[in-house]
Amino acid sequence: MHTHFGNEVWHQAAAFILRYEVFVLEQGIALQDEFDELDTNDRNYFVVYENSLAIATIRYQKKDEQTIQPDRFCVRKEYRGQGIGKQLLLLLEETAVKEGYLFSTLSAEKTALTFYEALNYYVNSEEYLEDGLLCVEMIKKIRGWDRSV
């Protein structure tokens, strides 16, 4: 396995295919809701590959000058439970710290709360519906935090 970070067309295509499989086909999110105005040509993505198969991805975007907002985070079904998602999110946080961000905030499906809580995110909102799924906003201080999670 190897991880690539960038915005090359081939790389974005791999992220989009995985997102289509997980969010649209598996979770039933509408195609036009999954792919939005933030999916621009210069948007960077982390993708974990096994050979040429995309097995995990996350969109890298800033919310404001102090906050990174990981988004469209998913792991291929048959690769879940192996720690790949945790490693990918921690890599994104390390990259964000190097770029000067202090916080990470994300929209978490209620079914994933324990995953994010184990990585020191905490709930920062009331429940809301996003693309038909029950979610909450979660936040974490990433600079100055113990990275040995």
Coordinates of N, CA and C in Angstrom, one line a residue, residues 2 9 12 16 29 32 34 39 41 51-52 55 81 83 88 95 98 103 106 108 121 127 134 145 149:
H2 N 0.4 2.3 -0.7 CA 1.1 3.6 -0.6 C 0.0 4.7 -0.7
V9 N -5.2 14.7 -12.4 CA -6.5 14.2 -12.9 C -6.7 12.7 -12.6
Q12 N -7.4 12.3 -8.9 CA -8.8 12.7 -8.6 C -9.8 11.7 -9.1
F16 N -12.7 9.9 -6.9 CA -14.1 10.0 -7.3 C -14.7 8.6 -7.5
I29 N -26.4 8.0 -1.3 CA -26.4 9.5 -1.4 C -26.6 9.8 -2.9
Q32 N -25.7 14.0 -7.4 CA -25.5 15.4 -7.4 C -25.1 16.0 -6.1
E34 N -23.2 14.2 -3.7 CA -21.9 13.7 -3.4 C -20.8 14.5 -4.1
D39 N -15.4 20.1 -5.6 CA -14.6 19.2 -6.4 C -14.0 19.9 -7.6
N41 N -10.7 21.3 -10.1 CA -9.4 20.8 -10.6 C -8.2 20.9 -9.7
N51 N -1.6 -1.3 -5.1 CA -1.3 -1.3 -6.5 C -2.0 -0.1 -7.2
S52 N -3.0 -0.3 -8.1 CA -3.7 0.8 -8.7 C -5.1 0.9 -8.2
I55 N -8.2 2.5 -2.2 CA -8.9 1.8 -1.1 C -9.3 2.7 0.0
G81 N -11.8 -1.6 9.1 CA -11.4 -2.3 10.3 C -9.9 -2.7 10.4
G83 N -7.4 -0.2 10.3 CA -6.6 0.9 10.7 C -6.2 1.9 9.6
L88 N -4.8 7.4 7.6 CA -5.1 8.4 6.6 C -5.4 9.7 7.2
T95 N -0.1 16.8 7.9 CA 0.1 17.7 6.8 C -0.5 19.1 7.1
K98 N 1.8 21.0 9.5 CA 2.9 21.6 8.8 C 2.5 22.9 8.0
F103 N -6.7 23.6 14.0 CA -7.9 22.7 14.3 C -8.2 21.9 13.1
L106 N -14.9 18.5 11.1 CA -15.5 17.6 10.1 C -17.0 17.3 10.4
A108 N -19.4 14.4 10.8 CA -19.3 13.0 11.0 C -20.7 12.3 11.0
Y121 N -11.5 13.6 18.6 CA -12.4 14.6 18.1 C -13.6 14.6 19.1
E127 N -27.3 17.4 16.3 CA -27.5 16.6 15.1 C -28.2 17.3 14.0
L134 N -27.8 11.2 9.2 CA -27.7 12.0 10.5 C -26.3 12.2 10.8
W145 N -1.1 18.8 20.0 CA -1.7 17.6 20.5 C -0.8 16.4 20.4
V149 N -1.7 8.9 19.3 CA -3.0 8.3 19.5 C -3.0 6.9 19.0

